[in-house]
Coordinates of N, CA and C in Angstrom, one line a residue:
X585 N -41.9 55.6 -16.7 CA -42.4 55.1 -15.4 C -41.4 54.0 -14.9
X586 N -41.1 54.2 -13.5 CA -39.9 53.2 -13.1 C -41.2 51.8 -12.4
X587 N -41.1 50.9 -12.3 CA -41.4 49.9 -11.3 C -40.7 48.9 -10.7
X588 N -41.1 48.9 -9.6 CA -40.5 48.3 -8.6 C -41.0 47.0 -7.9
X589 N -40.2 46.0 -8.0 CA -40.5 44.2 -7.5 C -40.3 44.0 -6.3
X590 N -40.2 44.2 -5.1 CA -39.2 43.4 -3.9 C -39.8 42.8 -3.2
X591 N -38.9 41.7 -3.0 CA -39.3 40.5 -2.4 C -38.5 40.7 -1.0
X592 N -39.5 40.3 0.2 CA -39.4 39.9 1.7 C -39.5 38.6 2.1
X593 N -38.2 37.6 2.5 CA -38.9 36.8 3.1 C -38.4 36.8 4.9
X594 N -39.6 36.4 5.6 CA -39.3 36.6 6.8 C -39.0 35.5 7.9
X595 N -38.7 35.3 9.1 CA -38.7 34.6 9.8 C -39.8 33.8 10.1
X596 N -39.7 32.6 10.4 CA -41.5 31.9 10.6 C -41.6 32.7 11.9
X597 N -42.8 33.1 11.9 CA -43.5 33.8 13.5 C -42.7 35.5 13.5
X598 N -42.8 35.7 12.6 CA -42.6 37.3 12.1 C -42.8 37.8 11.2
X599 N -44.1 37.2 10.7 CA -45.1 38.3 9.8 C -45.9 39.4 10.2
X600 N -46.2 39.1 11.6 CA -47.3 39.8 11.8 C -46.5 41.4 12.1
X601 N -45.3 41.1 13.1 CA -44.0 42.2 13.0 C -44.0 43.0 12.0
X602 N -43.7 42.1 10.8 CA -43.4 42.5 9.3 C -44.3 43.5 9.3
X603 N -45.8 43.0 9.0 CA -46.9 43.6 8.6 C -47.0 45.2 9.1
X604 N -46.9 44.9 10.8 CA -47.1 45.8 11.7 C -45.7 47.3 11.4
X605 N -44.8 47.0 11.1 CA -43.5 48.0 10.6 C -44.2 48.4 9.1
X606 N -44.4 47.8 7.9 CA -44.5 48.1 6.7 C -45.8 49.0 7.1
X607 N -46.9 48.9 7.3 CA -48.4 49.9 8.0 C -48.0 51.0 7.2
X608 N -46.9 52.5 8.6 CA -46.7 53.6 8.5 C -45.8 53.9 7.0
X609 N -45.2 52.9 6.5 CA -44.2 53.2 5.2 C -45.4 53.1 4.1
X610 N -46.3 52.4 4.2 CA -47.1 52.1 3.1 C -47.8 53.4 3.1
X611 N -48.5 53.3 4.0 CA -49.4 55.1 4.0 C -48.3 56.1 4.0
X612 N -47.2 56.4 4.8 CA -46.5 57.6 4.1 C -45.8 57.5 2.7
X613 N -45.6 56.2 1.9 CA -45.2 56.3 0.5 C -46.2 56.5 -0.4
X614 N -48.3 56.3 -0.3 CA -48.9 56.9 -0.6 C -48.9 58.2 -0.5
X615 N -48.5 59.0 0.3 CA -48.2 60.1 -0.3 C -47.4 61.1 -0.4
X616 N -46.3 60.2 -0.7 CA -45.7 61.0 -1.5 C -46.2 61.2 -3.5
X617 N -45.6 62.7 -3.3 CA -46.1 63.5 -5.0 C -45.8 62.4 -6.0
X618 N -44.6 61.2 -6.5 CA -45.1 60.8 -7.8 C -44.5 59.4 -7.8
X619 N -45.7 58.9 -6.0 CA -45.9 57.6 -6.4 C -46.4 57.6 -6.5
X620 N -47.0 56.3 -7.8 CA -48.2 56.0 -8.5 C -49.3 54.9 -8.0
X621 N -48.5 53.9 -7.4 CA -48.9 52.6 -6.8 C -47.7 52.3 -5.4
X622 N -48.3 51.6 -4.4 CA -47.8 51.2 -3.3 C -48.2 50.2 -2.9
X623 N -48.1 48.9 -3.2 CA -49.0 47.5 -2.7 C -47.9 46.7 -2.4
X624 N -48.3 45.8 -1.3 CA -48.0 45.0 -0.3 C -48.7 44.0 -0.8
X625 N -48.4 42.4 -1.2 CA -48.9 41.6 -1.1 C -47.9 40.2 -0.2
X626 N -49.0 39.4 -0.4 CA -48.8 38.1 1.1 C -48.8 36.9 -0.4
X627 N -47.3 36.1 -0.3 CA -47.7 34.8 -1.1 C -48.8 33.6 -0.6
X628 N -49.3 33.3 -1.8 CA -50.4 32.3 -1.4 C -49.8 31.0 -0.4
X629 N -48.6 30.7 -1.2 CA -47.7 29.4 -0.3 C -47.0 29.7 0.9
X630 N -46.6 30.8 1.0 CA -45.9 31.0 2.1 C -46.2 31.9 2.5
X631 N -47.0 32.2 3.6 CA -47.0 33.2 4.2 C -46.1 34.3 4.8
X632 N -44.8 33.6 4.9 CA -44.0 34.7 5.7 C -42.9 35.8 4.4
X633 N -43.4 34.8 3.2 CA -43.0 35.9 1.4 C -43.7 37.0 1.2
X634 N -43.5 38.3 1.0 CA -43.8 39.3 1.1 C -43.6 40.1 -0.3
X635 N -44.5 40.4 -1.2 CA -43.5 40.6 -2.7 C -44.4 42.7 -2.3
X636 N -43.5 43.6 -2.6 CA -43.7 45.1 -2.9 C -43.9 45.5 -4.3
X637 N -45.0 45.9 -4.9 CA -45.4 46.0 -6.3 C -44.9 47.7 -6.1
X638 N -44.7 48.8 -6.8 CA -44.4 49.5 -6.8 C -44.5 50.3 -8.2
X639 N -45.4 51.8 -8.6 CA -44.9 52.9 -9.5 C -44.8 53.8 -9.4
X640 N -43.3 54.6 -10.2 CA -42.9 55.7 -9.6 C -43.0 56.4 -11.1
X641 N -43.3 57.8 -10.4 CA -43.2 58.7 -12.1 C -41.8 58.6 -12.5
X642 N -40.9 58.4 -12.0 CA -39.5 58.4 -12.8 C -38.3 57.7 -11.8
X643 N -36.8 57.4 -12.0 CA -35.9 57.0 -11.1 C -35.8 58.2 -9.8
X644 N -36.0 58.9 -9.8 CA -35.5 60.1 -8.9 C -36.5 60.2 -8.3
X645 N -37.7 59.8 -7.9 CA -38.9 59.7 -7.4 C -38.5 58.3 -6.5
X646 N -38.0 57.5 -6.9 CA -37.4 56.1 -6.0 C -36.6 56.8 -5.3
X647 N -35.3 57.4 -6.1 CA -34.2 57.7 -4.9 C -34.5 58.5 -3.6
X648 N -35.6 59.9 -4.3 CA -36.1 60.4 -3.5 C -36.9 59.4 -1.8
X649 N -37.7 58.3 -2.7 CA -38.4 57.7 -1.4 C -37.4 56.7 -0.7
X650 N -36.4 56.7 -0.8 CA -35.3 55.8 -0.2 C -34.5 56.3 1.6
X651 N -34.8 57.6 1.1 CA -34.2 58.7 1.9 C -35.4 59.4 2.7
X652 N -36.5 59.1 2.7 CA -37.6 59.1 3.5 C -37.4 58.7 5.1
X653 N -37.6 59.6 5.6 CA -37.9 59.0 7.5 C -38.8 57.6 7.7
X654 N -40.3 57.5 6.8 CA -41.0 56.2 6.9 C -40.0 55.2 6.0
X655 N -39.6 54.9 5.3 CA -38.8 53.9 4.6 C -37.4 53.9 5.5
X656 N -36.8 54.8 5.8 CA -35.5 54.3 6.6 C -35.8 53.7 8.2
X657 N -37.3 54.5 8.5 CA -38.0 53.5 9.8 C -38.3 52.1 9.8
X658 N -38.7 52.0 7.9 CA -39.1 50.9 7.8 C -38.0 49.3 8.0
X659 N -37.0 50.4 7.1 CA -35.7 49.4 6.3 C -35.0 49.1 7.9
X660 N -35.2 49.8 8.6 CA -34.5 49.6 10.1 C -35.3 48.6 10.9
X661 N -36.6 48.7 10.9 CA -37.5 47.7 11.6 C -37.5 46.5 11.5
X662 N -37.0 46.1 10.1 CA -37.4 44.4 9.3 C -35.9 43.8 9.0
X663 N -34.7 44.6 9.7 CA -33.7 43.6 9.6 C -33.8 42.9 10.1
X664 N -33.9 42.4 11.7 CA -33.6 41.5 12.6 C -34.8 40.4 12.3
X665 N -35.8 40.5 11.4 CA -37.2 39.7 11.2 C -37.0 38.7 9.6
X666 N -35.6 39.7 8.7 CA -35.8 38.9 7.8 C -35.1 37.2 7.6
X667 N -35.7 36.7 6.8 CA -34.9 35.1 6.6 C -33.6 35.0 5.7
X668 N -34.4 36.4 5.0 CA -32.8 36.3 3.6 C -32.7 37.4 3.1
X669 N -31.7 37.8 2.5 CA -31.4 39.2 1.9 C -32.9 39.8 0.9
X670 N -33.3 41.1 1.1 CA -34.2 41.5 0.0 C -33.9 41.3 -1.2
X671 N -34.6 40.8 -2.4 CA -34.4 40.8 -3.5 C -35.6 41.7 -3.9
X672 N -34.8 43.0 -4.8 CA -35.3 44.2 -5.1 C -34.7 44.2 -6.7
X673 N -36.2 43.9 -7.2 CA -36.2 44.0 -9.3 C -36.4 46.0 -9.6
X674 N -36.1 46.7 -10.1 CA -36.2 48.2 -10.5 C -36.1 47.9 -12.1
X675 N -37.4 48.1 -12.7 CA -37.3 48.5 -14.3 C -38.1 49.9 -14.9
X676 N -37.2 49.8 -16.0 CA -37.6 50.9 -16.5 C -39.1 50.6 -17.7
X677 N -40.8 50.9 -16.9 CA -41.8 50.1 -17.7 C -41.7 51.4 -18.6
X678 N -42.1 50.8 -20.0 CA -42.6 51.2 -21.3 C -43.5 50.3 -22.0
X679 N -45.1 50.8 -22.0 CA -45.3 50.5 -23.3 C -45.0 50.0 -24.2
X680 N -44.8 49.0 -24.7 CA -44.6 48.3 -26.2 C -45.9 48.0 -27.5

């Protein structure tokens, strides 16, 4: 199982923007075939930090959702909104 971390931070007075573009990516990456999890959370301190929890049945199930119409809508919508470059964590989870 691959998961996925990424961190958004936005402009002050462009969350709700944020919010409003991520909507159709979150529901069309729900369904796609072998994602497992799709969550959007809001930091407690900062509201305009944005962290993407993410599980995928495998790497090729990410690459696949990269190249998506809703995710390249998305990744287009929240440039001009962000504060700083995305920081995006990809590991490979195993059981231990």
């Amino acid at each position: 199982m691959i998961l996925v971390v990424a961190e958004a931070v936005v402009k002050q007075g462009c969350a709700e923007q944020f919010l409003k573009a991520a909507a159709p990516c979150i529901a069309g990456t729900r369904k796609e075939a072998e994602n497992i999890t799709y969550d959007l959370m809001v930091d407690t301190s900062n509201p305009c930090k944005f962290t993407f929890v993410e599980q995928w049945v495998k790497k090729e199930s990410l690459d696949q959702h990269v190249q998506t119409e809703h995710f390249k809508t998305f990744a287009g919508a929240i440039q001009n909104l962000l504060a700083a470059e995305l920081v995006i964590n990809v590991y490979e989870a195993k059981k231990l």
